[in-house]
Coordinates of C-alpha atoms in Angstrom, one line a residue:
Chain A
X1 CA -22.1 -1.6 -7.8
X2 CA -19.1 0.3 -6.3
X3 CA -15.8 -1.4 -6.8
X4 CA -13.7 -1.8 -3.7
X5 CA -11.0 0.7 -3.0
X6 CA -7.4 -0.3 -3.2
X7 CA -7.2 -0.2 0.6
X8 CA -10.1 -2.6 0.8
X9 CA -8.6 -4.9 -1.8
X10 CA -5.2 -4.9 0.1
X11 CA -7.0 -5.5 3.3
X12 CA -8.7 -8.5 1.8
X13 CA -5.4 -9.8 0.3
X14 CA -4.1 -10.3 3.9
X15 CA -6.3 -13.4 4.1
X16 CA -6.7 -14.0 0.4
X17 CA -3.4 -13.3 -1.2
X18 CA -4.8 -13.8 -4.7
X19 CA -6.9 -10.7 -4.3
X20 CA -3.7 -8.6 -4.7
X21 CA -3.8 -9.5 -8.4
X22 CA -6.5 -6.8 -8.7
X23 CA -4.0 -4.1 -7.5
X24 CA -1.8 -5.2 -10.4
X25 CA -4.6 -5.0 -12.9
X26 CA -5.5 -1.5 -11.8
X27 CA -2.0 0.1 -11.7
X28 CA 0.5 -2.0 -13.6
X29 CA 0.1 -0.1 -16.9
X30 CA 0.7 3.3 -15.0
X31 CA 3.7 1.9 -13.2
X32 CA 5.2 0.5 -16.4
X33 CA 4.9 3.8 -18.2
X34 CA 6.4 5.6 -15.2
X35 CA 9.4 3.2 -15.1
X36 CA 9.7 3.4 -18.9
X37 CA 10.0 7.2 -18.9
X38 CA 12.8 6.9 -16.4
X39 CA 14.9 4.0 -17.6
X40 CA 13.5 2.9 -21.0
X41 CA 11.3 -0.1 -21.9
X42 CA 13.7 -2.9 -21.4
X43 CA 14.7 -2.2 -17.8
X44 CA 11.2 -1.0 -17.0
X45 CA 9.7 -4.3 -18.1
X46 CA 12.1 -6.1 -15.7
X47 CA 11.4 -3.8 -12.8
X48 CA 7.6 -3.9 -13.1
X49 CA 7.1 -7.4 -11.6
X50 CA 9.6 -6.5 -8.8
X51 CA 7.6 -3.4 -7.8
X52 CA 4.5 -5.5 -7.3
X53 CA 6.3 -8.4 -5.7
X54 CA 7.8 -6.1 -3.1
X55 CA 4.4 -4.3 -2.7
X56 CA 2.7 -7.7 -2.1
X57 CA 5.3 -8.7 0.5
X58 CA 4.9 -5.4 2.3
X59 CA 1.1 -5.2 2.0
X60 CA 0.7 -5.4 5.7
X61 CA 2.4 -2.0 6.0
X62 CA 0.1 -0.2 3.6
X63 CA -1.7 2.6 5.3
X64 CA -5.4 1.7 4.9
X65 CA -6.4 5.3 5.3
X66 CA -5.2 5.9 1.8
X67 CA -7.8 5.0 -0.7
X68 CA -5.5 4.5 -3.6
X69 CA -2.3 2.5 -3.6
X70 CA -0.8 4.4 -6.6
X71 CA 1.5 6.8 -4.6
X72 CA 2.7 3.8 -2.5
X73 CA 3.5 1.9 -5.7
X74 CA 5.3 4.9 -7.1
X75 CA 7.4 5.1 -4.0
X76 CA 8.5 1.4 -4.3
X77 CA 9.3 2.0 -8.0
X78 CA 11.3 5.2 -7.1
X79 CA 13.4 3.2 -4.7
X80 CA 14.1 0.5 -7.3
X81 CA 15.1 3.2 -9.8
X82 CA 17.9 4.3 -7.5
X83 CA 19.8 1.3 -8.6
X84 CA 19.5 2.3 -12.3
X85 CA 20.9 5.8 -12.1
X86 CA 23.3 5.4 -15.0
X87 CA 20.7 4.2 -17.4
X88 CA 18.4 6.9 -16.2
X89 CA 21.0 9.6 -16.9
X90 CA 21.7 8.2 -20.4
X91 CA 18.0 8.2 -21.3
X92 CA 17.5 11.8 -20.0
X93 CA 20.5 13.1 -22.0
X94 CA 19.2 11.3 -25.1
X95 CA 15.8 12.9 -24.7
X96 CA 17.5 16.3 -24.4
X97 CA 19.5 15.7 -27.6
X98 CA 16.3 14.8 -29.4
X99 CA 14.6 17.9 -28.2
X100 CA 17.5 20.1 -29.2
X101 CA 17.8 18.5 -32.7
X102 CA 14.1 18.2 -33.3
X103 CA 11.8 21.1 -32.6
X104 CA 14.6 23.4 -31.7
X105 CA 16.1 23.2 -35.2
X106 CA 12.8 24.1 -36.9
X107 CA 13.2 27.4 -38.7
X108 CA 9.6 28.4 -38.2
X109 CA 10.1 28.2 -34.5
X110 CA 10.5 31.6 -32.8
X111 CA 14.0 32.6 -31.7
X112 CA 12.9 32.2 -28.1
X113 CA 11.7 28.7 -28.7
X114 CA 14.9 27.8 -30.5
X115 CA 16.9 29.1 -27.6
X116 CA 14.7 27.2 -25.2
X117 CA 15.3 24.0 -27.1
X118 CA 19.0 24.5 -27.2
X119 CA 18.8 24.7 -23.4
X120 CA 17.6 21.1 -23.0
X121 CA 21.0 19.4 -22.8
X122 CA 21.8 21.7 -19.9
X123 CA 18.4 21.1 -18.4
X124 CA 19.2 17.4 -18.4
X125 CA 22.5 18.1 -16.7
X126 CA 20.8 20.3 -14.2
X127 CA 18.2 17.5 -13.4
X128 CA 21.0 15.0 -13.1
X129 CA 22.9 17.2 -10.8
X130 CA 20.0 17.4 -8.3
X131 CA 20.3 15.4 -5.1
X132 CA 18.3 12.1 -5.4
X133 CA 15.5 13.3 -3.2
X134 CA 15.0 16.6 -5.2
X135 CA 15.2 14.9 -8.6
X136 CA 12.7 12.2 -7.5
X137 CA 10.2 14.8 -6.2
X138 CA 10.6 16.9 -9.4
X139 CA 10.1 14.0 -11.8
X140 CA 7.1 12.6 -9.9
X141 CA 5.5 16.0 -9.9
X142 CA 6.2 17.1 -13.5
X143 CA 6.3 13.8 -15.4
X144 CA 3.8 11.8 -13.5
X145 CA 1.5 14.7 -12.6
X146 CA 1.2 13.6 -9.0
X147 CA -0.1 16.2 -6.5
X148 CA 2.1 17.5 -3.7
X149 CA 0.2 15.2 -1.4
X150 CA 0.8 12.1 -3.6
X151 CA 4.5 12.9 -4.0
X152 CA 4.6 13.2 -0.2
X153 CA 2.9 9.8 0.2
X154 CA 5.2 8.2 -2.4
X155 CA 8.4 9.4 -0.8
X156 CA 7.1 9.1 2.7
X157 CA 7.8 12.8 3.4
X158 CA 5.9 15.6 5.1
X159 CA 4.2 17.7 2.4
X160 CA 6.3 20.8 3.5
X161 CA 9.5 18.9 2.6
X162 CA 8.1 18.1 -0.9
X163 CA 7.3 21.8 -1.3
X164 CA 10.8 22.8 -0.4
X165 CA 12.4 20.2 -2.6
X166 CA 10.4 21.3 -5.6
X167 CA 11.3 24.9 -4.8
X168 CA 14.9 24.1 -4.8
X169 CA 14.6 22.2 -8.1
X170 CA 12.6 25.1 -9.6
X171 CA 15.3 27.5 -8.6
X172 CA 18.0 25.5 -10.2
X173 CA 16.1 25.3 -13.5
X174 CA 15.2 29.0 -13.3
X175 CA 18.9 29.8 -13.4
X176 CA 19.0 28.3 -16.9
X177 CA 16.3 30.6 -18.2
X178 CA 18.0 33.8 -16.9
X179 CA 20.5 35.7 -19.0
X180 CA 23.9 34.5 -18.1
X181 CA 22.4 31.4 -16.5
X182 CA 24.6 29.1 -18.6
X183 CA 27.8 30.2 -17.1
X184 CA 26.4 30.0 -13.6
X185 CA 25.2 26.4 -14.2
X186 CA 28.6 25.5 -15.7
X187 CA 30.4 26.9 -12.7
X188 CA 28.4 24.6 -10.3
Chain B
X1 CA 8.6 29.2 -20.2
X2 CA 8.3 28.3 -16.6
X3 CA 11.2 26.5 -15.0
X4 CA 9.3 23.3 -14.3
X5 CA 8.1 23.2 -17.9
X6 CA 11.7 22.8 -19.0
X7 CA 11.8 19.5 -17.1
X8 CA 8.3 18.6 -18.2
X9 CA 9.4 18.8 -21.9
X10 CA 12.0 16.1 -21.4
X11 CA 9.4 13.5 -20.5
X12 CA 9.5 10.8 -23.2
X13 CA 7.4 7.7 -23.4
X14 CA 9.0 4.3 -23.9
X15 CA 7.7 1.6 -26.3
X16 CA 6.9 -1.6 -24.6
X17 CA 6.6 -5.2 -25.8
X18 CA 2.9 -6.2 -25.8
X19 CA 3.6 -9.0 -23.3
X20 CA 5.4 -6.7 -20.8
X21 CA 2.3 -6.5 -18.5
X22 CA 1.8 -10.3 -18.6
X23 CA 5.4 -11.0 -17.6
X24 CA 5.2 -8.6 -14.7
X25 CA 2.0 -10.2 -13.5
X26 CA 3.6 -13.7 -13.7
X27 CA 6.3 -12.4 -11.3
X28 CA 3.6 -11.2 -8.8
X29 CA 1.5 -14.4 -9.1
X30 CA 4.6 -16.5 -8.4
X31 CA 5.2 -14.6 -5.2
X32 CA 1.5 -15.0 -4.3
X33 CA 1.6 -18.7 -4.9
X34 CA 4.8 -19.1 -2.9
X35 CA 3.2 -17.4 0.1
X36 CA 0.2 -19.7 -0.1
X37 CA 2.2 -22.9 0.1
X38 CA 2.2 -24.6 3.5
X39 CA 5.4 -24.1 5.4
X40 CA 7.4 -27.3 5.3
X41 CA 7.8 -29.0 8.6
X42 CA 11.1 -30.5 9.9
X43 CA 12.7 -33.2 7.8
X44 CA 13.0 -35.8 10.6
X45 CA 10.1 -36.5 13.1
X46 CA 10.8 -39.0 15.9
X47 CA 7.7 -41.2 16.6
X48 CA 7.5 -42.3 20.2
X49 CA 5.4 -45.3 21.4
X50 CA 3.4 -45.4 24.7
X51 CA 1.2 -47.8 26.5
X52 CA -1.0 -44.8 27.7
X53 CA -1.0 -42.2 25.0
X54 CA -3.3 -39.8 26.9
X55 CA -1.1 -39.8 30.0
X56 CA 2.0 -39.3 27.9
X57 CA 0.5 -36.4 26.0
X58 CA -0.5 -34.7 29.2
X59 CA 2.9 -35.3 30.8
X60 CA 4.9 -34.0 27.7
X61 CA 2.9 -30.8 27.7
X62 CA 3.0 -30.2 31.4
X63 CA 6.5 -31.2 32.2
X64 CA 8.5 -30.4 29.1
X65 CA 6.5 -27.6 27.5
X66 CA 5.6 -29.4 24.3
X67 CA 2.4 -28.3 22.6
X68 CA 0.1 -30.6 20.8
X69 CA -1.0 -29.5 17.3
X70 CA -4.6 -30.4 18.0
X71 CA -5.7 -30.3 14.4
X72 CA -3.2 -33.1 13.6
X73 CA -4.6 -35.6 16.1
X74 CA -5.9 -38.9 14.8
X75 CA -8.6 -40.7 16.9
X76 CA -9.8 -44.3 16.5
X77 CA -13.4 -45.3 16.4
X78 CA -13.4 -46.1 20.1
X79 CA -12.2 -42.5 20.9
X80 CA -8.6 -43.5 21.7
X81 CA -5.7 -41.4 20.3
X82 CA -4.1 -43.2 17.4
X83 CA -1.6 -40.5 16.9
X84 CA -0.8 -37.0 18.2
X85 CA 1.8 -34.5 17.0
X86 CA 3.6 -32.2 19.5
X87 CA 5.6 -29.1 18.6
X88 CA 8.6 -27.7 20.4
X89 CA 10.7 -24.9 19.0
X90 CA 10.8 -25.6 15.3
X91 CA 10.6 -29.3 15.7
X92 CA 7.9 -32.0 16.0
X93 CA 7.5 -35.4 17.6
X94 CA 4.7 -37.9 17.1
X95 CA 3.3 -40.1 19.8
X96 CA 1.0 -43.2 19.4
X97 CA 0.1 -46.5 21.0
X98 CA 2.8 -49.1 21.2
X99 CA 2.6 -52.0 18.9
X100 CA 1.9 -49.7 15.9
X101 CA 4.7 -49.7 13.4
X102 CA 6.5 -52.3 15.4
X103 CA 7.5 -49.9 18.2
X104 CA 7.1 -50.7 21.9
X105 CA 7.3 -48.6 25.1
X106 CA 10.3 -49.1 27.5
X107 CA 7.7 -49.7 30.1
X108 CA 6.7 -53.0 28.5
X109 CA 9.9 -53.7 26.6
X110 CA 12.2 -53.2 29.5
X111 CA 14.9 -51.4 27.5
X112 CA 15.5 -47.9 26.2
X113 CA 16.9 -48.2 22.7
X114 CA 17.3 -44.5 22.0
X115 CA 17.1 -41.1 23.6
X116 CA 16.0 -37.8 22.1
X117 CA 18.0 -34.6 22.4
X118 CA 16.1 -31.4 22.8
X119 CA 17.7 -27.9 22.6
X120 CA 16.3 -25.2 24.9
X121 CA 17.2 -21.6 25.6
X122 CA 17.4 -21.9 29.4
X123 CA 18.0 -25.4 30.6
X124 CA 17.9 -24.5 34.3
X125 CA 14.4 -23.2 34.1
X126 CA 13.4 -26.1 32.0
X127 CA 14.8 -28.5 34.6
X128 CA 13.0 -26.9 37.5
X129 CA 9.7 -26.9 35.5
X130 CA 10.1 -30.6 34.7
X131 CA 11.0 -31.6 38.3
X132 CA 8.0 -29.7 39.6
X133 CA 5.8 -31.6 37.1
X134 CA 7.0 -34.9 38.4
X135 CA 9.7 -35.9 35.8
X136 CA 12.2 -38.4 37.0
X137 CA 15.7 -37.1 36.6
X138 CA 18.2 -39.7 35.2
X139 CA 21.1 -37.3 35.1
X140 CA 21.2 -34.0 36.9
X141 CA 22.3 -30.7 35.4
X142 CA 25.9 -30.6 34.4
X143 CA 28.2 -28.9 31.9
X144 CA 30.0 -30.7 29.1
X145 CA 32.5 -29.8 26.6
X146 CA 32.8 -31.7 23.3
X147 CA 35.7 -31.7 21.0
X148 CA 39.1 -30.0 21.2
X149 CA 39.0 -27.1 18.9
X150 CA 36.4 -26.4 17.6
X151 CA 34.5 -27.4 20.7
X152 CA 31.0 -26.8 22.1
X153 CA 30.0 -26.3 25.7
X154 CA 26.6 -27.5 26.7
X155 CA 24.6 -27.6 29.9
X156 CA 22.4 -30.6 30.0
X157 CA 20.1 -32.9 32.1
X158 CA 18.3 -36.1 31.3
X159 CA 14.8 -36.9 32.3
X160 CA 12.6 -40.0 32.1
X161 CA 9.0 -39.7 31.1
X162 CA 6.4 -41.9 32.9
X163 CA 7.1 -44.9 30.6
X164 CA 10.9 -44.6 30.7
X165 CA 11.7 -42.8 27.5
X166 CA 14.8 -40.8 28.0
X167 CA 14.9 -37.1 27.0
X168 CA 18.1 -35.2 27.1
X169 CA 17.7 -31.4 27.3
X170 CA 20.6 -29.2 26.2
X171 CA 21.5 -25.5 26.4
X172 CA 24.3 -24.6 24.0
X173 CA 26.6 -22.4 26.1
X174 CA 29.2 -21.5 23.6
X175 CA 30.7 -22.6 20.4
X176 CA 34.4 -21.9 19.9
X177 CA 35.8 -22.2 16.4

């Protein structure tokens, strides 16, 4: 027996609100991991219920032509994360330090790999310096492995805008890999 | 390394409490239950007695624009209306046969012991509608100001229903703090 699509479940939940619980059961673990990568476990655990409460209250606005609700839920989560920018920046910089101190310090690593790992604190700074919309598109794409189409649905943007945001983010990061990139990034 | 791989490598998983998913679900289920609860009605509901409940019901709908909540009607074994509920704006009134709960109609009692104030958006239109439907006008349309400062300005009229209950319709014109 085929299980109903998210769109069908959400449609049913308009008359039977309890049906929305299934949307949680399907996607809560994914959303929790997403929020955790961004702001750490403690804040993520607090935000998880909020994401689904907001989704439930807005379920009439869900576009039923989308089979899966996941990008929509990511979008609600992304909005909530905007209020936690400071914690997000802290976590990103901590991750960069761990990368630099961990693999990067391994003597067996090639010189290129060591250099790359020493780059990470600056990568964190570069990601932090991105405008909110570019950073959000970048992290949904590279950390959550969403397609361009899904990022577009999550951020309610045309797919072309997602493409151009990712290109801008890519260009900023490429500067770090080029010789002399460091000084250019610092001068920004 | 490709530029986006630099960003990809900074992805780091968080370690969650085992109950994290349960707590999130509890938040959602509380929201779901809250939506399922029936909306609370108004806190005060006047109950108005009539000799002829059917005639009163028809008049209140026709002349004043009240709407019966049909599912709330109580009917006795002989088919008479024991109680009907009418909605107007966010408020309710109940009507029923006189004698119940010790209440009598002005038509048989000869006195009006209270009147009911009803706030409307456009009292002139309401007045014309009531007159056209045969309401007796006790006090015609006029403007009143209450209080010094703050004060309220109202435009009102008073109508009598077929059994003599007095209804005062108000339009709040302005409120001056």
